[in-house]
PDB file of N, CA and C in Angstrom:
ATOM      1  N   MET A  17     -13.328  -4.086  -7.522  1.00  0.00           N
ATOM      2  CA  MET A  17     -12.943  -3.356  -8.620  1.00  0.00           C
ATOM      3  C   MET A  17     -11.735  -2.440  -8.004  1.00  0.00           C
ATOM      4  N   ALA A  18     -10.517  -2.378  -8.769  1.00  0.00           N
ATOM      5  CA  ALA A  18      -9.432  -1.602  -8.302  1.00  0.00           C
ATOM      6  C   ALA A  18      -9.768  -0.224  -8.856  1.00  0.00           C
ATOM      7  N   GLY A  19      -9.262   0.787  -8.056  1.00  0.00           N
ATOM      8  CA  GLY A  19      -9.289   2.144  -8.375  1.00  0.00           C
ATOM      9  C   GLY A  19      -7.962   2.760  -8.357  1.00  0.00           C
ATOM     10  N   THR A  20      -7.865   4.085  -8.332  1.00  0.00           N
ATOM     11  CA  THR A  20      -6.644   4.756  -8.227  1.00  0.00           C
ATOM     12  C   THR A  20      -6.757   5.859  -7.253  1.00  0.00           C
ATOM     13  N   TYR A  21      -5.486   6.367  -6.655  1.00  0.00           N
ATOM     14  CA  TYR A  21      -5.435   7.349  -5.681  1.00  0.00           C
ATOM     15  C   TYR A  21      -4.269   8.177  -5.951  1.00  0.00           C
ATOM     16  N   THR A  22      -4.416   9.443  -6.096  1.00  0.00           N
ATOM     17  CA  THR A  22      -3.325  10.448  -6.304  1.00  0.00           C
ATOM     18  C   THR A  22      -2.800  11.009  -4.923  1.00  0.00           C
ATOM     19  N   THR A  23      -1.516  10.886  -4.876  1.00  0.00           N
ATOM     20  CA  THR A  23      -0.993  11.310  -3.528  1.00  0.00           C
ATOM     21  C   THR A  23      -1.128  12.738  -3.240  1.00  0.00           C
ATOM     22  N   ILE A  24      -1.021  13.134  -1.929  1.00  0.00           N
ATOM     23  CA  ILE A  24      -0.740  14.584  -1.547  1.00  0.00           C
ATOM     24  C   ILE A  24       0.546  14.468  -0.747  1.00  0.00           C
ATOM     25  N   GLN A  25       1.073  15.547  -0.754  1.00  0.00           N
ATOM     26  CA  GLN A  25       2.445  15.749  -0.019  1.00  0.00           C
ATOM     27  C   GLN A  25       2.210  15.245   1.410  1.00  0.00           C
ATOM     28  N   GLY A  26       3.146  14.323   1.789  1.00  0.00           N
ATOM     29  CA  GLY A  26       3.225  13.750   3.235  1.00  0.00           C
ATOM     30  C   GLY A  26       2.528  12.355   3.293  1.00  0.00           C
ATOM     31  N   ASP A  27       1.800  12.003   2.371  1.00  0.00           N
ATOM     32  CA  ASP A  27       1.027  10.651   2.332  1.00  0.00           C
ATOM     33  C   ASP A  27       2.082   9.517   2.698  1.00  0.00           C
ATOM     34  N   MET A  28       1.595   8.522   3.329  1.00  0.00           N
ATOM     35  CA  MET A  28       2.564   7.375   3.565  1.00  0.00           C
ATOM     36  C   MET A  28       1.654   6.083   3.397  1.00  0.00           C
ATOM     37  N   TRP A  29       2.349   5.061   3.115  1.00  0.00           N
ATOM     38  CA  TRP A  29       1.724   3.808   2.671  1.00  0.00           C
ATOM     39  C   TRP A  29       0.558   3.429   3.636  1.00  0.00           C
ATOM     40  N   ASP A  30       0.872   3.257   4.863  1.00  0.00           N
ATOM     41  CA  ASP A  30      -0.224   2.913   5.770  1.00  0.00           C
ATOM     42  C   ASP A  30      -1.344   3.833   6.033  1.00  0.00           C
ATOM     43  N   GLY A  31      -1.140   5.150   5.817  1.00  0.00           N
ATOM     44  CA  GLY A  31      -2.201   6.056   5.955  1.00  0.00           C
ATOM     45  C   GLY A  31      -3.072   5.932   4.546  1.00  0.00           C
ATOM     46  N   ILE A  32      -2.515   5.832   3.503  1.00  0.00           N
ATOM     47  CA  ILE A  32      -3.357   5.604   2.272  1.00  0.00           C
ATOM     48  C   ILE A  32      -4.091   4.358   2.261  1.00  0.00           C
ATOM     49  N   ALA A  33      -3.456   3.272   2.769  1.00  0.00           N
ATOM     50  CA  ALA A  33      -4.299   1.892   2.936  1.00  0.00           C
ATOM     51  C   ALA A  33      -5.406   2.175   3.943  1.00  0.00           C
ATOM     52  N   HIS A  34      -5.226   2.855   4.908  1.00  0.00           N
ATOM     53  CA  HIS A  34      -6.287   3.073   5.955  1.00  0.00           C
ATOM     54  C   HIS A  34      -7.422   3.923   5.449  1.00  0.00           C
ATOM     55  N   THR A  35      -7.092   5.108   4.839  1.00  0.00           N
ATOM     56  CA  THR A  35      -8.060   6.057   4.294  1.00  0.00           C
ATOM     57  C   THR A  35      -8.873   5.469   2.984  1.00  0.00           C
ATOM     58  N   GLN A  36      -8.012   4.832   2.274  1.00  0.00           N
ATOM     59  CA  GLN A  36      -8.702   4.381   0.846  1.00  0.00           C
ATOM     60  C   GLN A  36      -9.091   2.944   0.896  1.00  0.00           C
ATOM     61  N   LEU A  37      -8.558   2.084   1.678  1.00  0.00           N
ATOM     62  CA  LEU A  37      -9.017   0.705   1.722  1.00  0.00           C
ATOM     63  C   LEU A  37      -9.609   0.309   2.971  1.00  0.00           C
ATOM     64  N   GLY A  38      -9.654   1.098   3.973  1.00  0.00           N
ATOM     65  CA  GLY A  38     -10.393   0.795   5.225  1.00  0.00           C
ATOM     66  C   GLY A  38      -9.587   0.263   6.420  1.00  0.00           C
ATOM     67  N   SER A  39      -8.273  -0.010   6.111  1.00  0.00           N
ATOM     68  CA  SER A  39      -7.412  -0.575   7.146  1.00  0.00           C
ATOM     69  C   SER A  39      -5.904  -0.463   6.756  1.00  0.00           C
ATOM     70  N   ALA A  40      -5.095  -0.085   7.666  1.00  0.00           N
ATOM     71  CA  ALA A  40      -3.614  -0.130   7.431  1.00  0.00           C
ATOM     72  C   ALA A  40      -3.078  -1.421   7.165  1.00  0.00           C
ATOM     73  N   PHE A  41      -3.860  -2.610   7.458  1.00  0.00           N
ATOM     74  CA  PHE A  41      -3.422  -3.954   7.168  1.00  0.00           C
ATOM     75  C   PHE A  41      -3.415  -4.236   5.637  1.00  0.00           C
ATOM     76  N   TYR A  42      -3.948  -3.283   4.833  1.00  0.00           N
ATOM     77  CA  TYR A  42      -3.878  -3.461   3.414  1.00  0.00           C
ATOM     78  C   TYR A  42      -2.638  -2.831   2.794  1.00  0.00           C
ATOM     79  N   LYS A  43      -1.701  -2.300   3.684  1.00  0.00           N
ATOM     80  CA  LYS A  43      -0.482  -1.591   3.262  1.00  0.00           C
ATOM     81  C   LYS A  43       0.370  -2.507   2.312  1.00  0.00           C
ATOM     82  N   ASP A  44       0.577  -3.770   2.665  1.00  0.00           N
ATOM     83  CA  ASP A  44       1.239  -4.767   1.990  1.00  0.00           C
ATOM     84  C   ASP A  44       0.756  -4.941   0.616  1.00  0.00           C
ATOM     85  N   SER A  45      -0.542  -5.161   0.422  1.00  0.00           N
ATOM     86  CA  SER A  45      -1.232  -5.320  -0.919  1.00  0.00           C
ATOM     87  C   SER A  45      -1.123  -4.111  -1.704  1.00  0.00           C
ATOM     88  N   LEU A  46      -1.203  -2.876  -1.105  1.00  0.00           N
ATOM     89  CA  LEU A  46      -1.039  -1.583  -1.770  1.00  0.00           C
ATOM     90  C   LEU A  46       0.416  -1.513  -2.291  1.00  0.00           C
ATOM     91  N   MET A  47       1.386  -1.922  -1.499  1.00  0.00           N
ATOM     92  CA  MET A  47       2.704  -1.871  -1.935  1.00  0.00           C
ATOM     93  C   MET A  47       2.981  -2.849  -3.002  1.00  0.00           C
ATOM     94  N   THR A  48       2.456  -3.932  -3.027  1.00  0.00           N
ATOM     95  CA  THR A  48       2.620  -5.060  -4.137  1.00  0.00           C
ATOM     96  C   THR A  48       2.069  -4.573  -5.313  1.00  0.00           C
ATOM     97  N   ALA A  49       0.886  -3.851  -5.335  1.00  0.00           N
ATOM     98  CA  ALA A  49       0.256  -3.329  -6.669  1.00  0.00           C
ATOM     99  C   ALA A  49       1.048  -2.094  -7.085  1.00  0.00           C
ATOM    100  N   ASN A  50       1.947  -1.608  -6.329  1.00  0.00           N
ATOM    101  CA  ASN A  50       2.599  -0.298  -6.830  1.00  0.00           C
ATOM    102  C   ASN A  50       4.081  -0.443  -6.536  1.00  0.00           C
ATOM    103  N   ARG A  51       4.713  -1.513  -6.935  1.00  0.00           N
ATOM    104  CA  ARG A  51       6.181  -1.836  -6.812  1.00  0.00           C
ATOM    105  C   ARG A  51       7.124  -0.793  -7.190  1.00  0.00           C
ATOM    106  N   LYS A  52       6.795  -0.135  -8.463  1.00  0.00           N
ATOM    107  CA  LYS A  52       7.778   0.961  -8.920  1.00  0.00           C
ATOM    108  C   LYS A  52       7.910   2.158  -7.909  1.00  0.00           C
ATOM    109  N   TYR A  53       6.844   2.261  -6.892  1.00  0.00           N
ATOM    110  CA  TYR A  53       7.169   3.461  -5.948  1.00  0.00           C
ATOM    111  C   TYR A  53       7.559   2.889  -4.516  1.00  0.00           C
ATOM    112  N   LEU A  54       8.123   1.794  -4.390  1.00  0.00           N
ATOM    113  CA  LEU A  54       8.619   1.241  -3.255  1.00  0.00           C
ATOM    114  C   LEU A  54       9.638   2.124  -2.546  1.00  0.00           C
ATOM    115  N   ARG A  55      10.455   2.811  -3.396  1.00  0.00           N
ATOM    116  CA  ARG A  55      11.428   3.841  -2.827  1.00  0.00           C
ATOM    117  C   ARG A  55      10.917   4.901  -1.922  1.00  0.00           C
ATOM    118  N   TYR A  56       9.551   5.195  -1.961  1.00  0.00           N
ATOM    119  CA  TYR A  56       9.086   6.251  -1.232  1.00  0.00           C
ATOM    120  C   TYR A  56       8.557   5.739   0.093  1.00  0.00           C
ATOM    121  N   TYR A  57       8.919   6.453   1.147  1.00  0.00           N
ATOM    122  CA  TYR A  57       8.446   6.219   2.417  1.00  0.00           C
ATOM    123  C   TYR A  57       7.300   7.273   2.638  1.00  0.00           C
ATOM    124  N   ILE A  58       7.619   8.585   2.475  1.00  0.00           N
ATOM    125  CA  ILE A  58       6.704   9.652   2.535  1.00  0.00           C
ATOM    126  C   ILE A  58       6.648  10.152   1.011  1.00  0.00           C
ATOM    127  N   PHE A  59       5.436  10.196   0.523  1.00  0.00           N
ATOM    128  CA  PHE A  59       5.126  10.665  -0.899  1.00  0.00           C
ATOM    129  C   PHE A  59       5.137  12.112  -1.198  1.00  0.00           C
ATOM    130  N   PRO A  60       5.554  12.447  -2.342  1.00  0.00           N
ATOM    131  CA  PRO A  60       5.445  13.925  -2.816  1.00  0.00           C
ATOM    132  C   PRO A  60       3.922  13.935  -3.404  1.00  0.00           C
ATOM    133  N   ALA A  61       3.463  15.070  -3.599  1.00  0.00           N
ATOM    134  CA  ALA A  61       2.159  15.187  -4.313  1.00  0.00           C
ATOM    135  C   ALA A  61       2.187  14.635  -5.779  1.00  0.00           C
ATOM    136  N   GLY A  62       1.178  14.174  -6.220  1.00  0.00           N
ATOM    137  CA  GLY A  62       0.852  13.923  -7.667  1.00  0.00           C
ATOM    138  C   GLY A  62       1.107  12.476  -8.092  1.00  0.00           C
ATOM    139  N   ILE A  63       1.557  11.606  -7.327  1.00  0.00           N
ATOM    140  CA  ILE A  63       1.852  10.237  -7.774  1.00  0.00           C
ATOM    141  C   ILE A  63       0.463   9.448  -7.779  1.00  0.00           C
ATOM    142  N   THR A  64       0.106   8.866  -8.967  1.00  0.00           N
ATOM    143  CA  THR A  64      -1.143   8.066  -8.952  1.00  0.00           C
ATOM    144  C   THR A  64      -0.747   6.569  -8.658  1.00  0.00           C
ATOM    145  N   LEU A  65      -1.436   5.991  -7.656  1.00  0.00           N
ATOM    146  CA  LEU A  65      -1.139   4.759  -7.162  1.00  0.00           C
ATOM    147  C   LEU A  65      -2.383   3.875  -7.530  1.00  0.00           C
ATOM    148  N   THR A  66      -2.244   2.615  -7.901  1.00  0.00           N
ATOM    149  CA  THR A  66      -3.258   1.756  -8.197  1.00  0.00           C
ATOM    150  C   THR A  66      -3.827   1.024  -6.733  1.00  0.00           C
ATOM    151  N   LEU A  67      -5.137   1.185  -6.612  1.00  0.00           N
ATOM    152  CA  LEU A  67      -5.709   0.593  -5.305  1.00  0.00           C
ATOM    153  C   LEU A  67      -6.026  -0.748  -5.620  1.00  0.00           C
ATOM    154  N   PRO A  68      -5.537  -1.795  -4.810  1.00  0.00           N
ATOM    155  CA  PRO A  68      -6.079  -3.161  -4.944  1.00  0.00           C
ATOM    156  C   PRO A  68      -7.492  -3.348  -4.481  1.00  0.00           C
ATOM    157  N   ASP A  69      -8.063  -4.455  -4.918  1.00  0.00           N
ATOM    158  CA  ASP A  69      -9.410  -4.781  -4.321  1.00  0.00           C
ATOM    159  C   ASP A  69      -9.217  -5.011  -2.816  1.00  0.00           C
ATOM    160  N   GLU A  70     -10.247  -4.536  -2.083  1.00  0.00           N
ATOM    161  CA  GLU A  70     -10.204  -4.819  -0.610  1.00  0.00           C
ATOM    162  C   GLU A  70     -10.320  -6.331  -0.418  1.00  0.00           C
ATOM    163  N   GLY A  71      -9.546  -6.760   0.561  1.00  0.00           N
ATOM    164  CA  GLY A  71      -9.534  -8.242   0.901  1.00  0.00           C
ATOM    165  C   GLY A  71      -8.533  -8.920   0.044  1.00  0.00           C
ATOM    166  N   GLU A  72      -7.787  -8.269  -0.825  1.00  0.00           N
ATOM    167  CA  GLU A  72      -6.907  -8.920  -1.809  1.00  0.00           C
ATOM    168  C   GLU A  72      -5.680  -9.435  -1.094  1.00  0.00           C
ATOM    169  N   GLU A  73      -5.363  -8.954   0.210  1.00  0.00           N
ATOM    170  CA  GLU A  73      -4.145  -9.235   0.776  1.00  0.00           C
ATOM    171  C   GLU A  73      -4.085 -10.801   1.132  1.00  0.00           C
ATOM    172  N   SER A  74      -2.983 -11.530   0.871  1.00  0.00           N
ATOM    173  CA  SER A  74      -2.882 -12.947   1.209  1.00  0.00           C
ATOM    174  C   SER A  74      -1.518 -13.074   1.865  1.00  0.00           C
ATOM    175  N   SER A  75      -1.423 -14.026   2.673  1.00  0.00           N
ATOM    176  CA  SER A  75      -0.105 -14.238   3.344  1.00  0.00           C
ATOM    177  C   SER A  75       1.155 -14.531   2.561  1.00  0.00           C
ATOM    178  N   ALA A  76       0.783 -14.915   1.275  1.00  0.00           N
ATOM    179  CA  ALA A  76       1.878 -15.096   0.216  1.00  0.00           C
ATOM    180  C   ALA A  76       2.508 -13.723  -0.139  1.00  0.00           C
ATOM    181  N   ASP A  77       1.681 -12.629  -0.043  1.00  0.00           N
ATOM    182  CA  ASP A  77       2.220 -11.247  -0.393  1.00  0.00           C
ATOM    183  C   ASP A  77       3.031 -10.637   0.742  1.00  0.00           C
ATOM    184  N   LEU A  78       3.030 -11.287   2.005  1.00  0.00           N
ATOM    185  CA  LEU A  78       3.585 -10.783   3.092  1.00  0.00           C
ATOM    186  C   LEU A  78       5.138 -11.171   3.310  1.00  0.00           C
ATOM    187  N   PRO A  79       5.952 -10.408   3.879  1.00  0.00           N
ATOM    188  CA  PRO A  79       7.289 -10.793   4.137  1.00  0.00           C
ATOM    189  C   PRO A  79       7.196 -11.950   5.210  1.00  0.00           C
ATOM    190  N   PRO A  80       8.185 -12.851   5.346  1.00  0.00           N
ATOM    191  CA  PRO A  80       8.159 -13.884   6.135  1.00  0.00           C
ATOM    192  C   PRO A  80       7.805 -13.561   7.572  1.00  0.00           C
ATOM    193  N   TRP A  81       8.318 -12.490   8.180  1.00  0.00           N
ATOM    194  CA  TRP A  81       8.127 -12.120   9.467  1.00  0.00           C
ATOM    195  C   TRP A  81       6.656 -11.667   9.747  1.00  0.00           C
ATOM    196  N   ARG A  82       5.948 -11.372   8.718  1.00  0.00           N
ATOM    197  CA  ARG A  82       4.515 -10.982   8.906  1.00  0.00           C
ATOM    198  C   ARG A  82       3.418 -12.174   8.639  1.00  0.00           C
ATOM    199  N   GLN A  83       3.987 -13.297   8.068  1.00  0.00           N
ATOM    200  CA  GLN A  83       3.151 -14.308   7.761  1.00  0.00           C
ATOM    201  C   GLN A  83       2.691 -15.166   9.064  1.00  0.00           C
ATOM    202  N   VAL A  84       1.482 -15.468   9.072  1.00  0.00           N
ATOM    203  CA  VAL A  84       0.901 -16.298  10.194  1.00  0.00           C
ATOM    204  C   VAL A  84       1.068 -17.805   9.913  1.00  0.00           C
ATOM    205  N   ASN A  85       1.672 -18.418  10.759  1.00  0.00           N
ATOM    206  CA  ASN A  85       1.914 -19.907  10.587  1.00  0.00           C
ATOM    207  C   ASN A  85       0.924 -20.561  11.516  1.00  0.00           C
ATOM    208  N   GLY A  86       0.309 -21.776  10.809  1.00  0.00           N
ATOM    209  CA  GLY A  86      -0.418 -22.401  11.808  1.00  0.00           C
ATOM    210  C   GLY A  86      -1.799 -22.826  11.296  1.00  0.00           C
TER     211      GLY A  86
END
């Protein structure tokens, strides 16, 4: 079940993925679920992000340099 997270000043994609989804490896699926906020590297307070279901990341969502071949 997807949820939401409201940012605090200084949050970053990998930190949110780690604390809210259990691993920084979910950063890409978090970013995919929140494309309109991709301009942020460091978040201001008060932005509500959609949290994807854990385990939702697939190699198709990753940029080519992060995809595992084989």
